[in-house]
Short mmCIF file of C-alpha atoms in Angstrom, two decimals:
data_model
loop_
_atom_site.label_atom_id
_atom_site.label_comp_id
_atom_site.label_asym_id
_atom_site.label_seq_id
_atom_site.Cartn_x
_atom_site.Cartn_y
_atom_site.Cartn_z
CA UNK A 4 -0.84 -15.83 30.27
CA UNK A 5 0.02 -17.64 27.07
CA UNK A 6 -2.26 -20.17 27.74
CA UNK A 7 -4.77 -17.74 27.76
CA UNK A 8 -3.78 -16.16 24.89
CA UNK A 9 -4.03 -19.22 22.57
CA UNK A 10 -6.94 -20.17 23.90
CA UNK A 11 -8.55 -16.50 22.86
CA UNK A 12 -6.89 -16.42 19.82
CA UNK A 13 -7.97 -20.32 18.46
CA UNK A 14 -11.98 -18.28 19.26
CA UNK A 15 -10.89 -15.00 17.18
CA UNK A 16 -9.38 -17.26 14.78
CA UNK A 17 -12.61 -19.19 13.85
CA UNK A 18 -14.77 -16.37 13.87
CA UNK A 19 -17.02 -16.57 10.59
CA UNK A 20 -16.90 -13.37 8.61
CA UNK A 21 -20.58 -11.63 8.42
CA UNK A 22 -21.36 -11.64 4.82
CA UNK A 23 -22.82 -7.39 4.91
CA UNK A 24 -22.12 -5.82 2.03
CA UNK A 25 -21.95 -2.47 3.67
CA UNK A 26 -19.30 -1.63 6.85
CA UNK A 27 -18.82 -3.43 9.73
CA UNK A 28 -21.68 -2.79 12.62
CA UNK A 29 -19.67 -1.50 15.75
CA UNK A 30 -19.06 -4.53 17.90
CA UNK A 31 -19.28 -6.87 15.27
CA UNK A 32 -16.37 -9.53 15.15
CA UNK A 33 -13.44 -8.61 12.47
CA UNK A 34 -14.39 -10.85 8.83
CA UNK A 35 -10.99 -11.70 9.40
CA UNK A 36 -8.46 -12.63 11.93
CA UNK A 37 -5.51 -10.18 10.87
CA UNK A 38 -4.40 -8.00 8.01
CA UNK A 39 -0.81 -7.78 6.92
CA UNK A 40 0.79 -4.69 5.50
CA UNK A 41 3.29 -4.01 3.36
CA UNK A 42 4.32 -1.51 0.69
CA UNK A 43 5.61 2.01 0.54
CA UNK A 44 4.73 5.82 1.75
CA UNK A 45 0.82 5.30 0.17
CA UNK A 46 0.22 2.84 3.37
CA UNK A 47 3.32 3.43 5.62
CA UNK A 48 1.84 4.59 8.72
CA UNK A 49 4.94 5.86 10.86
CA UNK A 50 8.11 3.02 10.37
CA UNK A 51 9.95 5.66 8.79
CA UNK A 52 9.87 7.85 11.30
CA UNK A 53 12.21 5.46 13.72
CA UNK A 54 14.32 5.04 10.33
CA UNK A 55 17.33 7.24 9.49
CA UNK A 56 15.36 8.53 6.77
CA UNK A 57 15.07 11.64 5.41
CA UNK A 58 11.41 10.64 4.09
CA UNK A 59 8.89 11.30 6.88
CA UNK A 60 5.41 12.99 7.33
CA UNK A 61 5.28 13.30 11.20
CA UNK A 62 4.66 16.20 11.52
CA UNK A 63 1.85 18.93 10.81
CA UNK A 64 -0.24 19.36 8.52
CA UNK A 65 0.21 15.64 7.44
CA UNK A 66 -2.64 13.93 10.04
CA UNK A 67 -4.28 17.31 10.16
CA UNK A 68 -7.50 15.34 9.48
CA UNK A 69 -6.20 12.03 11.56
CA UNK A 70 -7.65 11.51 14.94
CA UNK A 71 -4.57 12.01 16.69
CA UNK A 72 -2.72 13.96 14.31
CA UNK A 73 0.43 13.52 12.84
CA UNK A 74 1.24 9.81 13.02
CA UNK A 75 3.82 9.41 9.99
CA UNK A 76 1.17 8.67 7.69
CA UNK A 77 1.64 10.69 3.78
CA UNK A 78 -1.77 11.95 4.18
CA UNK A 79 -4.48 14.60 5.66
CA UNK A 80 -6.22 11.56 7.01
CA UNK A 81 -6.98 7.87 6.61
CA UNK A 82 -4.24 5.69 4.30
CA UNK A 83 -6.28 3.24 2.36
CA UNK A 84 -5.43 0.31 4.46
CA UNK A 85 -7.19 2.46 7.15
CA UNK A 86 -10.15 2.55 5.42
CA UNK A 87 -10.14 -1.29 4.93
CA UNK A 88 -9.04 -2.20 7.90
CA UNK A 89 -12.14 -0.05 9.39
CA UNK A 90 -14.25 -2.28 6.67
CA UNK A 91 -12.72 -5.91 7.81
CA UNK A 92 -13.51 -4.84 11.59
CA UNK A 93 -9.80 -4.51 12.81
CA UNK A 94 -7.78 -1.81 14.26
CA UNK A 95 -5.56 0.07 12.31
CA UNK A 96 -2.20 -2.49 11.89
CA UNK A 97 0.53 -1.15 14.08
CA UNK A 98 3.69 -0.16 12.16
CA UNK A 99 6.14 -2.79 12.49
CA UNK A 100 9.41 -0.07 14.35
CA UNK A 101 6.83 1.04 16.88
CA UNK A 102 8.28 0.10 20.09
CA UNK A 103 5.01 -0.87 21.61
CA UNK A 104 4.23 -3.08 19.45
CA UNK A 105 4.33 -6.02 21.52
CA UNK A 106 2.26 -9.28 22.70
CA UNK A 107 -1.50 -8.83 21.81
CA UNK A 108 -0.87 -5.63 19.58
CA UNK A 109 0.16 -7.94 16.87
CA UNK A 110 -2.73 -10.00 16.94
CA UNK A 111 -4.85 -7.85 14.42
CA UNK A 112 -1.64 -7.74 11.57
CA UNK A 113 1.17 -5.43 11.13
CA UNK A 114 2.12 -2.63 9.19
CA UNK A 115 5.64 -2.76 7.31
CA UNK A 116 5.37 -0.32 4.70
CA UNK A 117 8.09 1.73 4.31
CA UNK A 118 8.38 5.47 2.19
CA UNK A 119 10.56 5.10 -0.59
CA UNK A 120 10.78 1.60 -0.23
CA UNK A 121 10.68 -0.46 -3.70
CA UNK A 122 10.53 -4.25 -4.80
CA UNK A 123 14.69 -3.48 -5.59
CA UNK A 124 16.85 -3.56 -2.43
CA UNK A 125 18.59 -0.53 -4.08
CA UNK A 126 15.65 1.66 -5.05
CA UNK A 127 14.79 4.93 -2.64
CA UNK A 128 18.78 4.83 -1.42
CA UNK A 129 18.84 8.53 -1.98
CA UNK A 130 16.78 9.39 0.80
CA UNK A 131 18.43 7.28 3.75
CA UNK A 132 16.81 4.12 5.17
CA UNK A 133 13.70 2.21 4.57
CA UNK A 134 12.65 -1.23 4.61
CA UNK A 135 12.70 -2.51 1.33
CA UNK A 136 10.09 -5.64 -0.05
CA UNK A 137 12.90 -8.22 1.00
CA UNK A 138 13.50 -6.39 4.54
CA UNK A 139 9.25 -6.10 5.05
CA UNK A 140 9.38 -9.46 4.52
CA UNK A 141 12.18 -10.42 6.88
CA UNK A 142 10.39 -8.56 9.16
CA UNK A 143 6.77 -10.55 9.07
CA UNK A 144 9.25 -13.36 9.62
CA UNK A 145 10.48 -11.90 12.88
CA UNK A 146 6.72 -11.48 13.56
CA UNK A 147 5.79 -14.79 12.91
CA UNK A 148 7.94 -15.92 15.64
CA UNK A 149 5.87 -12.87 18.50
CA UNK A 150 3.02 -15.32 16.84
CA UNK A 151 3.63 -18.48 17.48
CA UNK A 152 4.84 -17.90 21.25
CA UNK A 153 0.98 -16.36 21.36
CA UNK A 154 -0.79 -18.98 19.91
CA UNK A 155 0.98 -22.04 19.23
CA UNK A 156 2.10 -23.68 15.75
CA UNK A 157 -1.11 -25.51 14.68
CA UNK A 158 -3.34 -22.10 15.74
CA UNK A 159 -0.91 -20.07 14.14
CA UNK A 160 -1.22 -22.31 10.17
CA UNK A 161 -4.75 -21.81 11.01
CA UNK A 162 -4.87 -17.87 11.75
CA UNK A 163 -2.13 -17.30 9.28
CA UNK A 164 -4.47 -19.22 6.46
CA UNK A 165 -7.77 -16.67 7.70
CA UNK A 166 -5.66 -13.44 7.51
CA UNK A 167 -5.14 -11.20 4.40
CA UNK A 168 -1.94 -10.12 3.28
CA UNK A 169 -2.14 -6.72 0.92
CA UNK A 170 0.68 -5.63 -0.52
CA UNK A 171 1.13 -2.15 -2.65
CA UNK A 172 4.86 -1.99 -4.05
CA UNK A 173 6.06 -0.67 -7.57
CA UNK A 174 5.73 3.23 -7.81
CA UNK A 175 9.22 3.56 -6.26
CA UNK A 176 11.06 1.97 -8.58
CA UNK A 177 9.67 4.13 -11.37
CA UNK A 178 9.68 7.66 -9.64
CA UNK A 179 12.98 6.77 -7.32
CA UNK A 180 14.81 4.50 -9.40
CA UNK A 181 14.15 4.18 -13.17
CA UNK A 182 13.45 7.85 -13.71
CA UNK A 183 16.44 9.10 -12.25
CA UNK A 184 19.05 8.58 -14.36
CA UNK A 185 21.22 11.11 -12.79
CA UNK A 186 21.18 8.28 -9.51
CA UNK A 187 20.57 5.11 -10.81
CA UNK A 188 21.60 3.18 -14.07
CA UNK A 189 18.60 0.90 -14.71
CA UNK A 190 17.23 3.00 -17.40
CA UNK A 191 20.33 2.83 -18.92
CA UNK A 192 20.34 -0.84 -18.43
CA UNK A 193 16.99 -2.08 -18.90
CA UNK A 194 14.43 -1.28 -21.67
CA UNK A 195 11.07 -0.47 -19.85
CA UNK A 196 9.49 -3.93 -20.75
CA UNK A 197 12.93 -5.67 -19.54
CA UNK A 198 12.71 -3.65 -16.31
CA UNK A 199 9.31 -4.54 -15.68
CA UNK A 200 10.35 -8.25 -15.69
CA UNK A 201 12.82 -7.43 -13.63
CA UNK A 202 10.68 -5.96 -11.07
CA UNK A 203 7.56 -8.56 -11.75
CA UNK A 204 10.39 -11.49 -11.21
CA UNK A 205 11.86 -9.74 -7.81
CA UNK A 206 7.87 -9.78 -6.48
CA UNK A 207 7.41 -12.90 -7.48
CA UNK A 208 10.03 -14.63 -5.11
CA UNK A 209 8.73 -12.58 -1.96
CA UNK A 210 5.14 -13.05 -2.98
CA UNK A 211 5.87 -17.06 -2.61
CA UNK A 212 8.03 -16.69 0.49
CA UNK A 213 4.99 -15.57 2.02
CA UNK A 214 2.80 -17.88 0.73
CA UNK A 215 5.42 -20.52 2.17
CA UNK A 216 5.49 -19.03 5.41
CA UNK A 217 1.42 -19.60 5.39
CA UNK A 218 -0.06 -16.44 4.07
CA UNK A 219 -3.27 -17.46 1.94
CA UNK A 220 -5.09 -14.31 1.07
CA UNK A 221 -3.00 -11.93 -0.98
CA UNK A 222 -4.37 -8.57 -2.05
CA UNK A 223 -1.67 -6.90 -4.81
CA UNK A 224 -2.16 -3.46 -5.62
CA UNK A 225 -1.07 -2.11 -9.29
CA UNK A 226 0.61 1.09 -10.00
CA UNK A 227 -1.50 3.77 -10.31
CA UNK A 228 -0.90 6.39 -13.17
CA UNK A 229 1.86 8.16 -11.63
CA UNK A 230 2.53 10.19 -15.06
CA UNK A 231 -0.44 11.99 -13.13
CA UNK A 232 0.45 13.10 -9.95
CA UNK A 233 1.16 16.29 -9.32
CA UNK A 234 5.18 15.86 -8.93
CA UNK A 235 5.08 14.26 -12.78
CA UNK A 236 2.83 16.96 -14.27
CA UNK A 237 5.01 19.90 -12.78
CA UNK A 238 7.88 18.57 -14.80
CA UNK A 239 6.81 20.32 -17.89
CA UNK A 240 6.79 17.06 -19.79
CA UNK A 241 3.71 17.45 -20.78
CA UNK A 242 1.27 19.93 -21.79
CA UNK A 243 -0.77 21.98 -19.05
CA UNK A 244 -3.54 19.96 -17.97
CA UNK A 245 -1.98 16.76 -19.43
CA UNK A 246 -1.17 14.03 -17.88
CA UNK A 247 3.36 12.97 -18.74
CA UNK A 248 1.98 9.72 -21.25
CA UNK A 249 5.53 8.32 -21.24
CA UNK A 250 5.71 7.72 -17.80
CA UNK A 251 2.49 6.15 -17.70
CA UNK A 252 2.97 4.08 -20.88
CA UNK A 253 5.84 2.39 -18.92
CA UNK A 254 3.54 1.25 -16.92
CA UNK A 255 1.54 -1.05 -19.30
CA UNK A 256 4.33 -3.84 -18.77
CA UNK A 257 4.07 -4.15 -15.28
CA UNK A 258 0.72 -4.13 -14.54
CA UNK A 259 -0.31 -6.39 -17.41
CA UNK A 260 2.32 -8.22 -15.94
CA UNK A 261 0.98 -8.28 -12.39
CA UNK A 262 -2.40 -9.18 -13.21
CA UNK A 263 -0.92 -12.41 -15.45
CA UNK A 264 1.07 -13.00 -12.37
CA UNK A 265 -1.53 -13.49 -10.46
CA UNK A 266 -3.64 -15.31 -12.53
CA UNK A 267 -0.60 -17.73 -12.81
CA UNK A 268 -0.41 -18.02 -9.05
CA UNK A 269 -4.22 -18.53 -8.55
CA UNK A 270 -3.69 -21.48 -11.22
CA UNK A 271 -0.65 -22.87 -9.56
CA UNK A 272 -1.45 -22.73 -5.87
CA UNK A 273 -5.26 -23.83 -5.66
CA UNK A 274 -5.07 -23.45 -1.50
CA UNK A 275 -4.65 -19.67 -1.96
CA UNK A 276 -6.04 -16.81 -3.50
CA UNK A 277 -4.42 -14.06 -5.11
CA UNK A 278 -6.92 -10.47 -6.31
CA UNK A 279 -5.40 -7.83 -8.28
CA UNK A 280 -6.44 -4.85 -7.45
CA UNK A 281 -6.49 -2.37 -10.38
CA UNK A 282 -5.14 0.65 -8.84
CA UNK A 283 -4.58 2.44 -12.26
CA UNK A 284 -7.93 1.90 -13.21
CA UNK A 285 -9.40 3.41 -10.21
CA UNK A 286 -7.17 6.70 -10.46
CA UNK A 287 -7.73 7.06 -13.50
CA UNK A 288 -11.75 7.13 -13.19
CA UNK A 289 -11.51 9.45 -10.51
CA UNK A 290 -9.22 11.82 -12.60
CA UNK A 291 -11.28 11.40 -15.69
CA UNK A 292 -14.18 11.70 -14.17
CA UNK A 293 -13.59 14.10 -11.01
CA UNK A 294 -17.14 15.99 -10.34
CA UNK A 295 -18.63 12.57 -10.46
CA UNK A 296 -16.57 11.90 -7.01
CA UNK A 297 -17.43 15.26 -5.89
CA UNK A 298 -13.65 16.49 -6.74
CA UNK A 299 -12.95 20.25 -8.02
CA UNK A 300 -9.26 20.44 -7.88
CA UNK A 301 -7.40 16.85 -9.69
CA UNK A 302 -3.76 18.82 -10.65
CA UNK A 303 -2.43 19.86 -7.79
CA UNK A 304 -1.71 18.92 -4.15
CA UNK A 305 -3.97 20.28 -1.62
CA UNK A 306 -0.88 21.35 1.09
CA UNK A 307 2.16 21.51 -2.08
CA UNK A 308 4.45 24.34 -2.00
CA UNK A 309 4.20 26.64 -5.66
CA UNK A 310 7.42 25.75 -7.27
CA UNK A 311 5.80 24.53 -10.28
CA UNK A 312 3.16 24.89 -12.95
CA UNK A 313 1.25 22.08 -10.77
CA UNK A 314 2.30 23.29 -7.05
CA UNK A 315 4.20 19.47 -7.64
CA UNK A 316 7.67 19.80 -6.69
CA UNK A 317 7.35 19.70 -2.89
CA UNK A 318 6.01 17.72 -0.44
CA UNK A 319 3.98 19.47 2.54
CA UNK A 320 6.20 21.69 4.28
CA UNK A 321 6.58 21.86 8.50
CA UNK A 322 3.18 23.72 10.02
CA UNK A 323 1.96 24.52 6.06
CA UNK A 324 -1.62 25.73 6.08
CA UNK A 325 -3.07 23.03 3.69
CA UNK A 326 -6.16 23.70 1.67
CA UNK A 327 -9.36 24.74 3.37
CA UNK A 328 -11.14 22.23 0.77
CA UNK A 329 -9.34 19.58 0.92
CA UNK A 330 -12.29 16.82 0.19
CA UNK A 331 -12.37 18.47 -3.11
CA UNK A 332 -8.77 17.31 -4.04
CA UNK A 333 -7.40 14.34 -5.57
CA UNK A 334 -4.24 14.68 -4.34
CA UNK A 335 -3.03 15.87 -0.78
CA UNK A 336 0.63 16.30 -1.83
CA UNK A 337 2.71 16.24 -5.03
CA UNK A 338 2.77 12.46 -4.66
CA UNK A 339 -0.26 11.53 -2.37
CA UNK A 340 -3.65 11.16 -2.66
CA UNK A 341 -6.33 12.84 -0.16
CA UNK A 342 -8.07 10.71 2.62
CA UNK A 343 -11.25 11.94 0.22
CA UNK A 344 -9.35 9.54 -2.68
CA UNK A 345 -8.54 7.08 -0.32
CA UNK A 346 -11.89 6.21 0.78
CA UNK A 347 -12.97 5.76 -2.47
CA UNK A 348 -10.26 3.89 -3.27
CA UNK A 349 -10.95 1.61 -0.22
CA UNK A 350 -14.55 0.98 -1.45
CA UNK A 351 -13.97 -0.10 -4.73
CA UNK A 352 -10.88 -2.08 -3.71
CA UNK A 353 -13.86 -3.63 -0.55
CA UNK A 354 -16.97 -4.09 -3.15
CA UNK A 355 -15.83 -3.23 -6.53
CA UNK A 356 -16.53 -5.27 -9.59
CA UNK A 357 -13.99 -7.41 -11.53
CA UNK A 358 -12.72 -4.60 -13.68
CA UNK A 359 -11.55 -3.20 -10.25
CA UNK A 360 -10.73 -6.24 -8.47
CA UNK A 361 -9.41 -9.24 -9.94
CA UNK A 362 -10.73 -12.44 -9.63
CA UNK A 363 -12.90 -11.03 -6.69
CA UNK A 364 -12.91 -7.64 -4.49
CA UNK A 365 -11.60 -8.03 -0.83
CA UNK A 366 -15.19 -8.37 0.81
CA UNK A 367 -15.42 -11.96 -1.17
CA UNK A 368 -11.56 -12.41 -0.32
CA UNK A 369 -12.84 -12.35 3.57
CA UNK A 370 -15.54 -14.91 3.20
CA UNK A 371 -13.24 -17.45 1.63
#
């Protein structure tokens, strides 16, 4: 049986990537062998909820747009790595704690993002267990090994070398870390450009443990402009209808940081390729410019409780009735954005020009 195994998977593995700009025709082969996951609540889709956490979504209405409901995933719908999975040809990556994930399920990639997780080990403690960066990537470790009883070593460099890792970490360690004083001492410690560093040096050694494990195709997600999501706004830091500038100034250091770090990394390691994806950028058009995108509603989460201004201090509560509309918001929760925002998201993250996607968009990433 593992014979037969390696044998399909050194085919799948030298499938050529169709070069369409558009999605993938149904039965076409994936553009690449395997996507790997990792990240936080944005893209978890269900590891938390085998976690000793108290940060979990499974359970209705989150999935109340989802084919088969609630799955664990911080959204009405589709995550973005949904979306993009659906563009690259693959199934939907597997979380990592899902006890069924075993033999050929991990063939397509894996899942380890984690809610609340951050690039520090001690960011999101608060709300129980998560996997952290370092543990996600301890974990594609333990998956390596399901791999290479599959497929063999040499198949495995090869497959590993085709496949795209995305990774989405950083909001955490702002909204569950920095900016709570009252639990954590870093913004006593740090000035927001030293934390940055901080944080941008942390990445930076799991980024290359990857790349030394064989991962060639890294997709890094900024931080989007979280001094805009709904949780942020209901603070009263701001003025109605504003977005909380301070918190998103912070920002400035890390993700001109990220995008230099990746342009360093491109320079440096010539046999991989590293995109920046500019997350804030994106957000930022879509809340700028909402009609354009067909949004009504960019302030407030579509299924939040009213404690605030901004319906922002709660996430969706058990059997809430969400928003009839919900295509027309930004935001499903206080800190989530809709399956609408996700898909556009997806799109520009898949095709989007070099103001969106840094040195290319993923579509190019597949062909390489």
């Amino acid at each position: 049986m593992v014979a037969a195994l390696a044998s399909k998977m050194m085919v799948f593995v030298l499938v050529i990537a169709c070069s369409r700009a558009d999605d993938v025709e149904p039965g076409s082969p994936p553009r690449v062998p395997a996507m790997f996951v990792f990240g936080d609540s944005l893209i978890d889709v269900g590891n938390n909820n085998y976690l000793n956490s108290i940060v979990k979504s499974n359970y209705w209405p989150y999935g109340c747009d989802f084919s088969t409901g609630p799955t664990g995933r911080f959204c009405n719908g589709k995550t973005v790595v949904d979306i993009i999975s659906e563009l690259l040809g693959l199934a939907y990556p597997p979380a990592f704690a899902d006890p069924t994930k075993v033999g050929a399920r991990v063939l397509g990639g894996v899942n380890y993002a984690s809610a609340a997780a951050g690039i520090l080990d001690e960011t999101g403690r608060h709300w129980g267990d998560r996997y952290t960066l370092s543990q996600q990537v301890l974990n594609f470790e333990s998956t390596l090994d399901q791999l290479r009883n599959l497929m063999g070593a040499r198949n495995l460099s090869q497959y590993l070398a085709r496949s795209i890792a995305f990774l989405s970490f950083g909001s955490n360690d702002y909204l569950n870390n920095y900016l709570l004083p009252s639990l954590y001492y870093s913004s006593y410690t740090y000035s927001p450009p030293d934390f940055a560093n901080l944080l941008l040096n942390r990445y930076t050694e799991q980024i290359l443990t990857l790349y030394n494990v064989g991962l060639r195709k890294f997709f890094i997600a900024g931080v989007g402009p979280i001094g805009c999501i709904p949780y942020e706004r209901a603070t009263g830091e701001a003025p109605a209808g504003h977005c909380v500038d301070s918190v998103n100034q912070m920002l400035g250091t890390f993700n001109d940081g990220l995008q230099s770090l990746v342009t360093k990394l491109n320079s440096k390691h010539r046999c991989a390729t590293f995109v920046y994806g500019n997350t804030y950028g994106a957000v930022g058009d879509i809340l700028h410019n909402p009609a354009t995108y067909g949004f009504t509603v960019g302030d407030k989460g579509c299924c939040s409780q009213v404690l605030g201004t901004n319906q922002g201090q709660a996430v969706c509560l058990p059997n809430a009735v969400p928003c009839p509309n919900r295509s027309e918001y930004v935001f499903w929760d206080s800190f989530h954005t809709s399956e609408a925002a996700n898909s556009i998201l997806a799109h520009r993250a898949f095709t989007g020009p070099p103001s969106d996607c840094n040195p290319i968009n993923l579509q190019q990433l597949a062909l390489i």
